[in-house]
Amino acid sequence: MAEVLPLKKKHRKLTPVKVLQRAVWITIGALLMATGLEIFLVPNKVIDGGVTGISIMLSHLTGMKLGIFLFLLNLPFVYLGYKQFGKTFAISTIYGIIMLSIFATFFHPIPPFTEDILLATIFGGIFLGIGVGLVIRNGGALDGTEVLSIVITKKVPFSVGEIVMFMNLFILSSAGFVYTWDRAMYSILAYVVAAKAIDIVVTGMEESKSVWIISDEATEIGDAINHRLGRGVTFLHGEGAFTGDDKKVIFCIITRLEESKLTTIVEEIDPSAFLAIADISEVRGGRFKKRNIH
């Protein structure tokens, strides 16, 4: 008898509203990145990492518009992204790159907002980072470096972050030869500012944390978290590997600002409790919204 293979579950298509929402945010992200580049960084001879940094230097050396290089150099990575992450990612990315190229070309004749190199570096990095972060949050990318790094990491014993860092250090150091060494140092500063801005946008301003608590007073601690913090808790059943004793494990999600109060609650009730707190990038579903405790 022939074996019946299970049908592959297809991904749900995005609704027209979701597609429009994603397109709007990617457009805003591309607009902000183009502003950071053409209004702050490029006129002051400061570059960013990745394909964007290479495009800036090539534009400076050839005299051609930045938007042309941003579009052409990122195209191969769109194909890599399609192979790695699928059609939706590829479409979102190529749309973002097209909008970035258009905005960069449009902003090119506009004089820089400031000629103070430090202000240009900081605010250029902020605009650039927020723009890239918005595009990443909406399923696309504006620079092919990360996509290339994911492909390379399968062939070499290095993480994606390490490969990105290596490539960007090489690209940012090249600014010293194309411009001057002080501009290379400002470029590194712009890259650090942009990276931090990306983290804030992607992770969110109000970082969430997951909490695991193992205690003989788990019920009392759970009630206290519920009533004094206004957070729901989940009780899980565990077993000590060494003792074989049954253990009640508390799991809950809190914000960064609530960490201190939760630690105080646990220490008041059971100073010997095992407590583990970890950062998490996103929380969806459930009843994470805080209950009113006032």
mmCIF file of C-alpha atoms in Angstrom, residues 55-169:
data_model
loop_
_atom_site.group_PDB
_atom_site.id
_atom_site.type_symbol
_atom_site.label_atom_id
_atom_site.label_comp_id
_atom_site.label_asym_id
_atom_site.label_seq_id
_atom_site.Cartn_x
_atom_site.Cartn_y
_atom_site.Cartn_z
ATOM 1 C CA SER A 55 27.801 52.630 -2.037
ATOM 2 C CA ILE A 56 28.723 55.911 -0.337
ATOM 3 C CA MET A 57 32.429 55.475 -1.123
ATOM 4 C CA LEU A 58 31.771 54.459 -4.744
ATOM 5 C CA SER A 59 29.468 57.451 -5.166
ATOM 6 C CA HIS A 60 32.224 59.713 -3.824
ATOM 7 C CA LEU A 61 34.915 58.209 -6.079
ATOM 8 C CA THR A 62 32.848 58.121 -9.287
ATOM 9 C CA GLY A 63 30.622 61.168 -8.846
ATOM 10 C CA MET A 64 27.528 59.085 -9.602
ATOM 11 C CA LYS A 65 24.403 59.416 -7.462
ATOM 12 C CA LEU A 66 24.249 57.334 -4.282
ATOM 13 C CA GLY A 67 20.798 55.943 -5.110
ATOM 14 C CA ILE A 68 22.144 54.137 -8.184
ATOM 15 C CA PHE A 69 24.729 52.203 -6.169
ATOM 16 C CA LEU A 70 22.267 51.469 -3.343
ATOM 17 C CA PHE A 71 19.947 49.836 -5.854
ATOM 18 C CA LEU A 72 22.502 47.948 -7.985
ATOM 19 C CA LEU A 73 24.705 46.607 -5.174
ATOM 20 C CA ASN A 74 21.761 45.342 -3.136
ATOM 21 C CA LEU A 75 20.094 43.444 -6.004
ATOM 22 C CA PRO A 76 22.192 40.242 -5.626
ATOM 23 C CA PHE A 77 21.281 40.112 -1.944
ATOM 24 C CA VAL A 78 17.578 40.302 -2.776
ATOM 25 C CA TYR A 79 17.997 37.009 -4.637
ATOM 26 C CA LEU A 80 19.888 35.535 -1.676
ATOM 27 C CA GLY A 81 17.109 36.756 0.621
ATOM 28 C CA TYR A 82 14.506 35.131 -1.612
ATOM 29 C CA LYS A 83 16.349 31.796 -1.390
ATOM 30 C CA GLN A 84 16.910 32.134 2.364
ATOM 31 C CA PHE A 85 13.673 33.711 3.654
ATOM 32 C CA GLY A 86 11.099 33.438 0.865
ATOM 33 C CA LYS A 87 9.142 35.587 -1.543
ATOM 34 C CA THR A 88 7.541 37.936 0.992
ATOM 35 C CA PHE A 89 10.922 38.971 2.371
ATOM 36 C CA ALA A 90 12.319 39.470 -1.149
ATOM 37 C CA ILE A 91 9.372 41.632 -2.239
ATOM 38 C CA SER A 92 9.507 43.719 0.949
ATOM 39 C CA THR A 93 13.272 44.172 0.567
ATOM 40 C CA ILE A 94 13.275 45.148 -3.099
ATOM 41 C CA TYR A 95 10.428 47.607 -2.466
ATOM 42 C CA GLY A 96 12.385 49.145 0.419
ATOM 43 C CA ILE A 97 15.569 49.394 -1.657
ATOM 44 C CA ILE A 98 13.703 51.016 -4.560
ATOM 45 C CA MET A 99 12.136 53.587 -2.229
ATOM 46 C CA LEU A 100 15.512 54.205 -0.550
ATOM 47 C CA SER A 101 17.164 54.777 -3.935
ATOM 48 C CA ILE A 102 14.417 57.188 -5.012
ATOM 49 C CA PHE A 103 14.507 59.183 -1.772
ATOM 50 C CA ALA A 104 18.327 59.295 -1.759
ATOM 51 C CA THR A 105 18.352 60.613 -5.343
ATOM 52 C CA PHE A 106 15.676 63.184 -4.500
ATOM 53 C CA PHE A 107 17.505 64.402 -1.351
ATOM 54 C CA HIS A 108 20.951 64.555 -3.003
ATOM 55 C CA PRO A 109 20.749 68.244 -4.112
ATOM 56 C CA ILE A 110 19.530 69.366 -0.665
ATOM 57 C CA PRO A 111 22.286 71.010 1.434
ATOM 58 C CA PRO A 112 23.244 69.293 4.718
ATOM 59 C CA PHE A 113 21.199 70.169 7.767
ATOM 60 C CA THR A 114 24.382 70.817 9.760
ATOM 61 C CA GLU A 115 28.086 70.967 9.027
ATOM 62 C CA ASP A 116 29.022 70.138 12.611
ATOM 63 C CA ILE A 117 30.625 66.738 12.110
ATOM 64 C CA LEU A 118 29.681 65.359 15.544
ATOM 65 C CA LEU A 119 26.037 66.420 15.294
ATOM 66 C CA ALA A 120 25.839 65.072 11.749
ATOM 67 C CA THR A 121 27.313 61.740 12.860
ATOM 68 C CA ILE A 122 24.975 61.297 15.818
ATOM 69 C CA PHE A 123 21.737 62.425 14.171
ATOM 70 C CA GLY A 124 22.590 60.737 10.889
ATOM 71 C CA GLY A 125 23.121 57.480 12.783
ATOM 72 C CA ILE A 126 19.820 57.929 14.649
ATOM 73 C CA PHE A 127 17.792 58.582 11.477
ATOM 74 C CA LEU A 128 19.505 55.720 9.681
ATOM 75 C CA GLY A 129 19.023 53.270 12.563
ATOM 76 C CA ILE A 130 15.336 54.094 13.064
ATOM 77 C CA GLY A 131 14.720 53.701 9.322
ATOM 78 C CA VAL A 132 16.457 50.327 9.114
ATOM 79 C CA GLY A 133 14.722 49.159 12.301
ATOM 80 C CA LEU A 134 11.261 49.993 10.910
ATOM 81 C CA VAL A 135 11.965 48.024 7.739
ATOM 82 C CA ILE A 136 13.267 45.019 9.702
ATOM 83 C CA ARG A 137 10.167 45.073 11.939
ATOM 84 C CA ASN A 138 8.042 44.892 8.796
ATOM 85 C CA GLY A 139 9.753 41.925 7.217
ATOM 86 C CA GLY A 140 12.340 43.503 4.911
ATOM 87 C CA ALA A 141 15.897 44.778 4.802
ATOM 88 C CA LEU A 142 17.699 47.802 3.366
ATOM 89 C CA ASP A 143 21.223 46.374 3.378
ATOM 90 C CA GLY A 144 22.365 43.005 2.074
ATOM 91 C CA THR A 145 25.180 42.471 4.583
ATOM 92 C CA GLU A 146 23.033 40.563 7.072
ATOM 93 C CA VAL A 147 21.617 38.293 4.364
ATOM 94 C CA LEU A 148 25.120 37.517 3.095
ATOM 95 C CA SER A 149 26.297 36.839 6.647
ATOM 96 C CA ILE A 150 23.538 34.267 7.209
ATOM 97 C CA VAL A 151 24.647 32.420 4.067
ATOM 98 C CA ILE A 152 28.346 32.579 5.007
ATOM 99 C CA THR A 153 27.794 31.410 8.590
ATOM 100 C CA LYS A 154 26.660 28.020 7.251
ATOM 101 C CA LYS A 155 30.111 27.509 5.737
ATOM 102 C CA VAL A 156 32.365 28.867 8.492
ATOM 103 C CA PRO A 157 32.475 28.439 12.307
ATOM 104 C CA PHE A 158 31.459 32.042 13.074
ATOM 105 C CA SER A 159 28.165 33.601 14.123
ATOM 106 C CA VAL A 160 26.180 36.047 11.987
ATOM 107 C CA GLY A 161 27.070 38.886 14.380
ATOM 108 C CA GLU A 162 30.794 38.126 14.163
ATOM 109 C CA ILE A 163 30.719 38.051 10.354
ATOM 110 C CA VAL A 164 28.771 41.328 10.171
ATOM 111 C CA MET A 165 31.226 42.940 12.592
ATOM 112 C CA PHE A 166 34.237 41.739 10.571
ATOM 113 C CA MET A 167 32.825 43.009 7.264
ATOM 114 C CA ASN A 168 31.803 46.345 8.724
ATOM 115 C CA LEU A 169 35.174 46.939 10.403
#
